[in-house]
XYZ file of C-alpha atoms in Angstrom:
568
model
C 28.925 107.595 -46.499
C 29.184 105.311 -43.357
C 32.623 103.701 -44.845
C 33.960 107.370 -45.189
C 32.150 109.000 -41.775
C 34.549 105.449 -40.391
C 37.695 106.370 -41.933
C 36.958 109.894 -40.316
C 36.666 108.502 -37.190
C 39.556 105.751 -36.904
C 42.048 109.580 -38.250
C 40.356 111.416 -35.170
C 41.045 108.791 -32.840
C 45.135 108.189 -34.215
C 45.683 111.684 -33.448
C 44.063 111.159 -29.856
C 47.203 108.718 -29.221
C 50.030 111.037 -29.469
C 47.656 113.890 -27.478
C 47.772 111.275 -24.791
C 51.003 110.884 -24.759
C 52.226 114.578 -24.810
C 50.036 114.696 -21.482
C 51.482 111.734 -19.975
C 54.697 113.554 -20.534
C 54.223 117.277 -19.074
C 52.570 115.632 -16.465
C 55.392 113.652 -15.525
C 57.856 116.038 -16.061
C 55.979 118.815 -14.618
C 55.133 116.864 -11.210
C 58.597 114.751 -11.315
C 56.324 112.012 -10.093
C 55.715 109.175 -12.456
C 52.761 107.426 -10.898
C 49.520 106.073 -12.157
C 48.347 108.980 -14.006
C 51.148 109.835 -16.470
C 51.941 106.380 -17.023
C 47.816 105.899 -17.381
C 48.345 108.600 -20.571
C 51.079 107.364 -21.953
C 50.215 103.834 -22.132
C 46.522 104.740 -23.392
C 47.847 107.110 -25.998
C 50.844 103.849 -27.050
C 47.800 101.775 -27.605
C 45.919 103.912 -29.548
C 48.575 104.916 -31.483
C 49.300 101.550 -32.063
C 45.888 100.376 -33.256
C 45.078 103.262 -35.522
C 48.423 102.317 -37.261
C 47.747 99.015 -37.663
C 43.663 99.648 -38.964
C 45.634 102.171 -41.629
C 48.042 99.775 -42.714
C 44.536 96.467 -43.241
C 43.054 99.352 -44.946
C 45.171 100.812 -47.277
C 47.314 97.971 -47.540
C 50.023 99.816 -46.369
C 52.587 97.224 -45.261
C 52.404 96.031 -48.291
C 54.511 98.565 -50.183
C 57.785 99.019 -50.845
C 58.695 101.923 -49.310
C 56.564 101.368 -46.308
C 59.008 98.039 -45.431
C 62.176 100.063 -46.601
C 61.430 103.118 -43.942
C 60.565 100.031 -41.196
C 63.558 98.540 -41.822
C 65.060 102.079 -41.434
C 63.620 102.780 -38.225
C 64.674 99.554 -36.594
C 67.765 100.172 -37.626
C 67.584 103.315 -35.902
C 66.744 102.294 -32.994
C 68.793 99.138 -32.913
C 71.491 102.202 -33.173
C 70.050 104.421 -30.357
C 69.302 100.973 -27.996
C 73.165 99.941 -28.220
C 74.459 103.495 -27.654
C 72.594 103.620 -24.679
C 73.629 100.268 -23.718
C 77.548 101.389 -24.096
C 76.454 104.504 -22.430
C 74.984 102.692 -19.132
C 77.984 100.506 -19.295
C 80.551 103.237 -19.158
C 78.946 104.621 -16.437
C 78.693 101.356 -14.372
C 81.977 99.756 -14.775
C 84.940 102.503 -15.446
C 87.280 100.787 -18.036
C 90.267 103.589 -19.336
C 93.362 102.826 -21.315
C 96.500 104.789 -21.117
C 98.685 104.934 -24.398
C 101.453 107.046 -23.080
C 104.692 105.697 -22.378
C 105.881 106.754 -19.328
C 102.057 105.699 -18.042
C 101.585 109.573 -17.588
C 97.803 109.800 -16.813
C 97.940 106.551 -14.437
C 98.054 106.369 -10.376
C 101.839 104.468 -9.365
C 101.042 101.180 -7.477
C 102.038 102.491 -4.456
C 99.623 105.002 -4.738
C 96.729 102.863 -6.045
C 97.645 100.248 -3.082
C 97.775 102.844 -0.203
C 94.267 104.338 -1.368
C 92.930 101.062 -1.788
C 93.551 100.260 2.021
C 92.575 103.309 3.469
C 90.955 102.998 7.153
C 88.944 105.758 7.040
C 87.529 108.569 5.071
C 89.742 110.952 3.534
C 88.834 114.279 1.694
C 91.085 116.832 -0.917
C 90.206 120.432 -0.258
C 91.391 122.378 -2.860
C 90.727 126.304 -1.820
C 90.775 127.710 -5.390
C 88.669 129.151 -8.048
C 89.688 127.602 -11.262
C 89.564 124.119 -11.246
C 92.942 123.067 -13.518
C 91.256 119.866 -15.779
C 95.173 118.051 -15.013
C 94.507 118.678 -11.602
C 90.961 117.203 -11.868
C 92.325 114.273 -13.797
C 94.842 113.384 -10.986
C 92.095 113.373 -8.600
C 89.807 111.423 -9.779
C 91.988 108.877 -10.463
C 92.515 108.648 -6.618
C 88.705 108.596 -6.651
C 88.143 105.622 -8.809
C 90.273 103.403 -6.254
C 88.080 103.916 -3.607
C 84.841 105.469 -2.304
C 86.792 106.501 0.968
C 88.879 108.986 -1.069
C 87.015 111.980 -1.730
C 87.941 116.023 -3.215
C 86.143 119.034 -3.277
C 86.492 122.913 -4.827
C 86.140 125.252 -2.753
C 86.036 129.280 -3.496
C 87.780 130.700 0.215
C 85.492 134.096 -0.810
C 82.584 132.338 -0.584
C 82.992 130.313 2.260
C 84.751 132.417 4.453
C 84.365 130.209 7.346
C 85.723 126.966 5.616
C 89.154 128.792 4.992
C 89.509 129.896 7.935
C 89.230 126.560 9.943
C 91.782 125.340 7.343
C 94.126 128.462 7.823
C 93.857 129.463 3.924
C 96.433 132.191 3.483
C 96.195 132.010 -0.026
C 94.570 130.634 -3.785
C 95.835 127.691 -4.676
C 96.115 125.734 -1.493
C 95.448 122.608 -0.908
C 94.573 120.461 2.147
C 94.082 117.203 3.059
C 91.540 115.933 5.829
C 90.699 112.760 7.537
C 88.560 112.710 10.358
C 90.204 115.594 13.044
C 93.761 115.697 11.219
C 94.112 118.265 8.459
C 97.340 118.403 6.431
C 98.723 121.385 4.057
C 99.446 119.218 1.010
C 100.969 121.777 -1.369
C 100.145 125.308 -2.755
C 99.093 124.478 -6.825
C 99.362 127.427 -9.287
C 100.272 128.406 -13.167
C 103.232 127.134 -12.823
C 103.307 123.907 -10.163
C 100.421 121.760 -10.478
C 98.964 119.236 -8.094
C 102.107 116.504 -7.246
C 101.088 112.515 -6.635
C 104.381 112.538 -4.897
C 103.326 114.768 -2.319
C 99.970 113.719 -2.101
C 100.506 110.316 -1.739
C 103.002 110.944 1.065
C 101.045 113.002 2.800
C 98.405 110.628 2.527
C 100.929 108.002 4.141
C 101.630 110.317 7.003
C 97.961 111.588 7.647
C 96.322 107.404 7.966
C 99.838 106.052 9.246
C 100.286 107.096 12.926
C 103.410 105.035 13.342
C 107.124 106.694 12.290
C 110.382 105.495 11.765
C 113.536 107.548 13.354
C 116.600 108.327 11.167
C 119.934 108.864 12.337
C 122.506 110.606 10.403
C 125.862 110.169 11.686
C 127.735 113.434 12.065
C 131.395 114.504 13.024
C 133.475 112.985 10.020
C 132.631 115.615 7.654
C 129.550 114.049 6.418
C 126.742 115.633 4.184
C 125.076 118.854 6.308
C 121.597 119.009 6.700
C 120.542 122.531 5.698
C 120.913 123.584 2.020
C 124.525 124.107 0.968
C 126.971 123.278 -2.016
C 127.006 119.654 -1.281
C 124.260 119.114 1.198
C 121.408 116.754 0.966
C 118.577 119.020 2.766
C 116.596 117.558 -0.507
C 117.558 114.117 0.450
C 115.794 114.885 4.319
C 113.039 116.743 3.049
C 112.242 113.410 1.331
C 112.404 111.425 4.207
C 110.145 113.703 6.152
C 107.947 113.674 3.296
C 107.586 109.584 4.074
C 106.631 110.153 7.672
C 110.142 109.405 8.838
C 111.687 111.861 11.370
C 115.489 112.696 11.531
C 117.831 113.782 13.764
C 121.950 113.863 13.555
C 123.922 111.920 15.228
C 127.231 112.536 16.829
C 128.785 109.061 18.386
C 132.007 110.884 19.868
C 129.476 112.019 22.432
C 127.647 109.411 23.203
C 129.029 105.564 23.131
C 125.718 103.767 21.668
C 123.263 104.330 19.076
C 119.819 105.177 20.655
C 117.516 102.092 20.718
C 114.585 103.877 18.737
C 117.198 104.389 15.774
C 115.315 102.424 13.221
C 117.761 103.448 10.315
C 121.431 105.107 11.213
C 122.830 106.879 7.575
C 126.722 107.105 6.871
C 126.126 109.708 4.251
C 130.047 110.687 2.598
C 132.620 110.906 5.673
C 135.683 112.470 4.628
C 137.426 111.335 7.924
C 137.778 108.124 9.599
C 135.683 107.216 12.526
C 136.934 106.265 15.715
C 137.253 102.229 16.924
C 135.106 103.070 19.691
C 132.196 104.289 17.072
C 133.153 101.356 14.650
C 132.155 99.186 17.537
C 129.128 100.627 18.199
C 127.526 100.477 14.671
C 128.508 97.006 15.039
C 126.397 96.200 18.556
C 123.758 98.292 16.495
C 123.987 95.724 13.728
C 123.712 92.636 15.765
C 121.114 93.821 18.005
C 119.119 93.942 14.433
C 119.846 97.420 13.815
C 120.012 98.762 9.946
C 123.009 100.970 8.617
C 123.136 102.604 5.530
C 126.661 102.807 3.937
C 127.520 105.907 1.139
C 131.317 106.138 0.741
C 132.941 108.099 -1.577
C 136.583 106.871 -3.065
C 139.464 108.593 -1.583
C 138.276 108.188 1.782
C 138.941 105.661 4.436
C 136.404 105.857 6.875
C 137.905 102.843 8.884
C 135.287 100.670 8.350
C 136.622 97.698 7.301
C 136.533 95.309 10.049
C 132.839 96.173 10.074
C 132.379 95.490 6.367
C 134.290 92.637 5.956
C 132.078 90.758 8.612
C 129.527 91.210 5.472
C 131.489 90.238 3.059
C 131.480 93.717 1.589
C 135.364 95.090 0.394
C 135.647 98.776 -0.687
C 137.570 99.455 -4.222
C 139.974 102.050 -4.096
C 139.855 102.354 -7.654
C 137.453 104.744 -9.528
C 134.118 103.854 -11.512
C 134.840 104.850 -15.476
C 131.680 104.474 -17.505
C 132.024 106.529 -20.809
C 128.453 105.107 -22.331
C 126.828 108.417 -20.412
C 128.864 110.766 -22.006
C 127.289 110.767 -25.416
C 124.296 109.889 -24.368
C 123.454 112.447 -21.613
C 126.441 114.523 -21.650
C 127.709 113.100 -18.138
C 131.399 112.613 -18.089
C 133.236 109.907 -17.801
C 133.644 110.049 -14.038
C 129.752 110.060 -13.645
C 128.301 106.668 -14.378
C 124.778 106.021 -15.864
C 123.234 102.868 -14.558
C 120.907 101.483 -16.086
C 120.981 97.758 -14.932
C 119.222 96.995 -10.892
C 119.429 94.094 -9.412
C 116.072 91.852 -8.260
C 115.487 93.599 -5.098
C 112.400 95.540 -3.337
C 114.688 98.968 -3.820
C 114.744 98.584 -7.543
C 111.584 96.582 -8.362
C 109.838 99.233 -10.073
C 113.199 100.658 -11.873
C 113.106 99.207 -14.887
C 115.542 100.150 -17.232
C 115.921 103.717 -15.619
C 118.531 105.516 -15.388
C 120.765 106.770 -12.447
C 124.286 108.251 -12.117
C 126.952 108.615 -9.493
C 129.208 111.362 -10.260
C 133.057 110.030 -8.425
C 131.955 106.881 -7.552
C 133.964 103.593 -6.166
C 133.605 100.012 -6.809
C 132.458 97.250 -4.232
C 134.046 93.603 -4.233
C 131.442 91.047 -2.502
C 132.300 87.687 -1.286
C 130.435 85.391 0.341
C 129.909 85.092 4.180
C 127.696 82.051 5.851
C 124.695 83.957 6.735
C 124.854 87.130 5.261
C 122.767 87.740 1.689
C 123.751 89.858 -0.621
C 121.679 91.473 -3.861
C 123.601 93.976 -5.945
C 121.950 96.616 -6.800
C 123.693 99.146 -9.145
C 125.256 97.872 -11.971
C 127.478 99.537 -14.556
C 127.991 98.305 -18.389
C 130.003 95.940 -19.277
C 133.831 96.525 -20.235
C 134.639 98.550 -23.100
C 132.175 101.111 -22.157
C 132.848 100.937 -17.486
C 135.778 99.688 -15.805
C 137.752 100.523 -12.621
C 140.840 103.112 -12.967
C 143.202 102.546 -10.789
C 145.434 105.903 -11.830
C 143.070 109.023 -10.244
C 145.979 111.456 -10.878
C 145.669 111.379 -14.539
C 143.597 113.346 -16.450
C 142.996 110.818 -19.577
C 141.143 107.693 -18.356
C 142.681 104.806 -19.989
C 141.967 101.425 -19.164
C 145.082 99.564 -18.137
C 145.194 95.772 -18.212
C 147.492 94.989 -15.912
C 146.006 97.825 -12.966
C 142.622 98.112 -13.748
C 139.091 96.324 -13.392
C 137.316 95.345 -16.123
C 133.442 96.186 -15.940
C 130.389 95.259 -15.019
C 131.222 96.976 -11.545
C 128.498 96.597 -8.629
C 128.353 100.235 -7.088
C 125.513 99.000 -4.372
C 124.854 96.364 -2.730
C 121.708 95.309 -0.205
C 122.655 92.759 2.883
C 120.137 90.738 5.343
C 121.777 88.916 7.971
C 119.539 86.617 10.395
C 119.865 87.429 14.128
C 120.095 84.337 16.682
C 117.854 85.853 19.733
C 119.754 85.822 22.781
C 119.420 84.327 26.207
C 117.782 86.578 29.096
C 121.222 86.717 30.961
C 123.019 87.913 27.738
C 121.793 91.417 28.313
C 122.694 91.750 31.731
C 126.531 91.771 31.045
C 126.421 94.772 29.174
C 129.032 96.241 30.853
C 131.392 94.203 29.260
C 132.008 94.220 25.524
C 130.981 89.908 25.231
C 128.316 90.928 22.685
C 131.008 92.536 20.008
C 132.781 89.956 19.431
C 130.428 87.133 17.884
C 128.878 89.177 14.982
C 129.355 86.542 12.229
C 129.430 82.781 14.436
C 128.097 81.414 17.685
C 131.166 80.007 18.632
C 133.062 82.469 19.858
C 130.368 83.160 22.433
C 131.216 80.223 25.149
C 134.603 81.596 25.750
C 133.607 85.118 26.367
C 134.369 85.654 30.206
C 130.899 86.020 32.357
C 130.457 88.143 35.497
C 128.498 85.157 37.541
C 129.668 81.657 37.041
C 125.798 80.719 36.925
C 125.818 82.291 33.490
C 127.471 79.634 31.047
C 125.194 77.108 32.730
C 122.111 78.840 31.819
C 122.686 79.365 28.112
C 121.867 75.523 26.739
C 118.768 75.902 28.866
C 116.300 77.830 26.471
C 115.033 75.202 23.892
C 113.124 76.385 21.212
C 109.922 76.117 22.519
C 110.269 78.316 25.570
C 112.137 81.237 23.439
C 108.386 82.641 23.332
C 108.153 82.962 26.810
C 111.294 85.138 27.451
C 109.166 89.092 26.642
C 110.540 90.390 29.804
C 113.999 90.896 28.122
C 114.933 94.096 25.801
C 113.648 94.764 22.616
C 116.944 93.371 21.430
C 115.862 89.750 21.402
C 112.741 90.888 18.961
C 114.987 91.290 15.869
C 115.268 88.737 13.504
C 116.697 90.363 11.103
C 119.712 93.345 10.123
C 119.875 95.209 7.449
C 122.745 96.735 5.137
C 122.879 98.639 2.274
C 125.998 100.047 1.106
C 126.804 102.532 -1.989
C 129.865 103.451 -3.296
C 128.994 106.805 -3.631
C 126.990 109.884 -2.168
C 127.245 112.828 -4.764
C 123.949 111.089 -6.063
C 121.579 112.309 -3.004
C 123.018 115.669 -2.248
C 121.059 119.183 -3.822
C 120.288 119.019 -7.085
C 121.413 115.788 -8.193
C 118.827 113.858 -5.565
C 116.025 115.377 -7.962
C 117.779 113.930 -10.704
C 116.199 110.411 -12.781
C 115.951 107.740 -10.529
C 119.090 109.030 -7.974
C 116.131 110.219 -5.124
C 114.585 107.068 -5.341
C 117.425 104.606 -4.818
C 118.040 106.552 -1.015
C 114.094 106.998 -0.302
C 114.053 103.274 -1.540
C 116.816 102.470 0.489
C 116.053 104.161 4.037
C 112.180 102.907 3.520
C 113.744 98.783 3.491
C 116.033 99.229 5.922
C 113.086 100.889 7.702
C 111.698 97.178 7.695
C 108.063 98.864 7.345
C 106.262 96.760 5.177
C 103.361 99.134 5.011
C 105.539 102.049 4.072
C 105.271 102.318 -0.062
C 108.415 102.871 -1.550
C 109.038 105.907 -3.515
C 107.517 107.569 -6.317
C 109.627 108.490 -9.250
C 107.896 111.528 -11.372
C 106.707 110.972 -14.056
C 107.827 112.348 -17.263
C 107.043 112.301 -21.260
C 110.107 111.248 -22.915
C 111.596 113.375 -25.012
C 111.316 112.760 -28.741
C 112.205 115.604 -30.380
C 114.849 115.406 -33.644
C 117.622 118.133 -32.987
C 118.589 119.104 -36.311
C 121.461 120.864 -38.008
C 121.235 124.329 -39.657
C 121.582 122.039 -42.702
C 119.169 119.606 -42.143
C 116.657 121.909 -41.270
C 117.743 123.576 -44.898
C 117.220 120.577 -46.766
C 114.041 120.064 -44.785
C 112.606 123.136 -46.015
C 113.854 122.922 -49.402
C 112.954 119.069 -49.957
C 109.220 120.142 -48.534
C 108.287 123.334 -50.442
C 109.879 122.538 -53.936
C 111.266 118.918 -54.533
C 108.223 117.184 -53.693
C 105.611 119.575 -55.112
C 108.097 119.567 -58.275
C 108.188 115.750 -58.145
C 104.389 115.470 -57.843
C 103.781 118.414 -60.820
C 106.276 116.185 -63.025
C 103.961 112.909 -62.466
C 100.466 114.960 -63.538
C 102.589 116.325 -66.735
C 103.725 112.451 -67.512
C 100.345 111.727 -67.089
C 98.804 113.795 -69.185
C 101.317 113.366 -71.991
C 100.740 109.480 -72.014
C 96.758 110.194 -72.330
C 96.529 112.762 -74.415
């Protein structure tokens, strides 16, 4: 009786351990305070839980069996299982590791938009004023998230916070703001059909931390590219530029002599008529006082700006670019060629093997000058498939050995030149033209007449040493270095076409080197999937059919009938 009234007992007293337990629990969970009394439950009700299994298993041998060691092994298992899972699970959330598979990198940040978030000076926050939160949307922005705490994005509903939208000006669903400290930005307006853009919100990220801008000059009088949208404009072309934080402004050089001095990229964009000697000159005082010119010149034109060029080394062709690879490929004609080679250079780093086309395009010859270095930039194929026609007239392209220019052609070209600072008294003879004349070498500069006999002796004074101490003079002695970049064509960036591949990116790539802003990221080329659909024939997609529902289930029923006859 006393063994039995025991076993009694030690049965009363296992069930107490789980009891304990389930109070430790609600108690906790209840309270949402684990101190010393749930934790004085649970670990009671673990002990006795514990002992009253291990007195059942000495008693009734328990461990002993079989089936008792197979459903332990089972349970460890189990939670061996559960404990890694959870591991993984607190892993994923502490360190963010994601892979993307796609192609074109379609669900990953561009570096220049993971670098610029990276480096951000301050707080910045995403207000998105709708009511359905779009999951691409959501993707997009917390990618920016992951790159740093500083970035951060928010949904708001303008009905319910009424006072939100209206210090943001909402006018409508769908718009989207960005904010940093007292600066608020309209990014873009997102609905069904336009989602959120990392090229817009990565520029507008650039102009809302970046206080400093760049001003572009577009020359104007020569029957360049307008401004505002037209059959041949390239209002897309300035849009982009504004999107980069650069401001622009036209620029007419029959009215004034000299190119502003806050010009910090002029643009030559397609002049159908020559320019004047006088304005020649003055892109070339612009050059040597460190100034940076960007060159698009369409064939058939002579925009008299040879004496300028060839200081560079650079030689217009008046021949046309013939590339017939792009025709079957992309349906571009002949006249339009697809380039798909870059040169090494920060404007096409991130190209690739991209392509790029320049519908009516001209070659460039470069040669080398002492101090001038030259990249080419745009490519075409080798000859059969590009060469140089010299016959424009005719309306079969045909190369001709004895006329024409076998490809590779370079149809842009990127030139640095180093600038020799000049002596304080250099500047004060600007009324007469000594500074035009010594673009390329020093040596013509000792001749050039002076208005003060004092000022020949004074140039061999400055040694190297003391060229620190000469601030006072103009910001003309601060350059170091010019820029060039000249393109053989300018179809690429006008409405339309600027949109087009890579074509926007080689002029926003351009402007923003010439810019010589080394904290301006270069552009951001969309990002697309790839098409990989077949294109079939009405007979193909015949056969298709036919081949699908009754050749191969035919094939397959003839198989099970040799089959069966064999094992019959």
């Amino acid at each position: 009786m006393k063994i039995v009234a025991k076993k009694k007992l030690w049965k009363y007293l296992f069930w107490l351990g789980p009891f304990l337990i389930a109070i430790g629990l609600t108690v906790g969970l209840v309270s949402e305070q684990w101190g010393l009394i749930p934790l004085a439950f649970i670990i009671t009700g673990i002990v006795i839980s514990g002992l009253g299994i291990i007195w059942q298993s000495y008693q009734s041998k328990w461990w002993n069996r079989r089936s008792t060691q197979a459903g332990t092994n089972a349970l460890v298992a189990t939670f061996a299982v559960l404990a890694i899972l959870g591991l993984i699970n607190f892993l994923g959330t502490r360190y963010h590791l994601r892979a993307d598979l796609t192609e074109a990198q379609l669900f990953t940040l561009a570096p220049q938009s993971r670098e610029l978030v990276r480096v951000l000076p301050q707080p910045v926050k995403v207000w998105v004023f709708d009511i359905n939160q779009n999951p691409q949307d959501r993707e997009l922005l917390e990618n920016y998230q992951r790159q740093s705490s500083k970035f951060k994005y928010e949904y708001i509903d303008p009905q319910a916070r009424p006072g939100l939208a209206e210090k943001f000006g909402v006018k409508d669903y769908g718009e989207v703001y960005l904010e940093s400290g007292d600066k608020r930005q309209l990014v873009q307006t997102v609905n069904e059909n336009e989602r959120l853009s990392e090229i817009r919100l990565t520029s507008r990220l650039q102009q809302l931390t970046n206080s400093t801008t760049a001003k572009v000059y577009l020359l104007q009088g020569h029957g360049e590219r307008q401004f505002s949208a037209g059959k041949g404009a390239i209002s897309q072309a300035v849009q982009g530029l504004g999107d980069k934080n650069f401001t622009t402004s036209p620029l007419n050089l029959g009215e004034t002599s000299k190119i502003p001095q806050d010009a910090a990229v002029v643009i030559v964009a397609g002049p159908k008529r020559g320019l004047f000697e006088g304005e020649v000159k003055a892109l070339q005082e612009y050059l040597n006082r460190g100034g940076n010119l960007l060159l698009m010149i369409d064939p058939n034109t002579d925009p008299k700006l040879n004496s300028l060029l060839q200081e560079w080394g650079v030689r217009l062709d008046n021949r046309l670019a013939v590339d017939v690879s792009g025709e079957s490929v992309v349906g571009l004609g002949p006249a339009a060629p697809l380039v798909t080679e870059y040169g090494q250079h920060p404007i096409t780093k991130d190209f690739g093997n991209g392509n790029s086309f320049y519908p009516i395009a001209r070659p460039l010859e470069i040669t080398s000058v002492p101090g001038v270095q030259a990249t080419p930039l745009l490519r075409t194929k080798p000859y059969p498939k590009s060469w140089a026609e010299s016959d424009l007239q005719s309306e079969k392209l045909e190369f001709n050995a004895d006329k024409d220019l076998k490809g590779p052609l370079t149809l842009g070209v990127a030139l640095t030149r180093k600038q020799t600072p000049k002596s304080p008294s250099t500047p004060q003879a600007s009324p007469t033209p000594s500074p035009l004349p010594s673009p390329t070498t020093q040596s013509k500069t000792s001749p050039t007449p002076s208005p003060s006999p004092k000022t020949p002796q004074a140039l061999p004074l400055p040694s190297p040493t003391s060229q620190g101490k000469a601030s006072p003079t103009p910001s003309s002695q601060t350059a170091t270095e010019s820029r060039l970049v000249v393109l053989g064509n300018s179809d690429f960036a006008t409405d339309g076409l600027f949109q087009q591949q890579l074509n926007g990116d080689v002029f926003l790539n351009s402007v923003t080197w010439l810019s010589q802003q080394d904290q301006q990221p270069l552009s951001i080329r969309p990002k697309e999937p790839k098409n990989r659909r077949i294109t079939l024939t009405t007979t193909q997609g015949n056969l298709l059919i036919l081949s699908s529902l009754l050749v191969l289930p035919l094939i397959g029923f003839a198989i099970a009938v040799i089959i069966w006859w064999k094992r019959r």
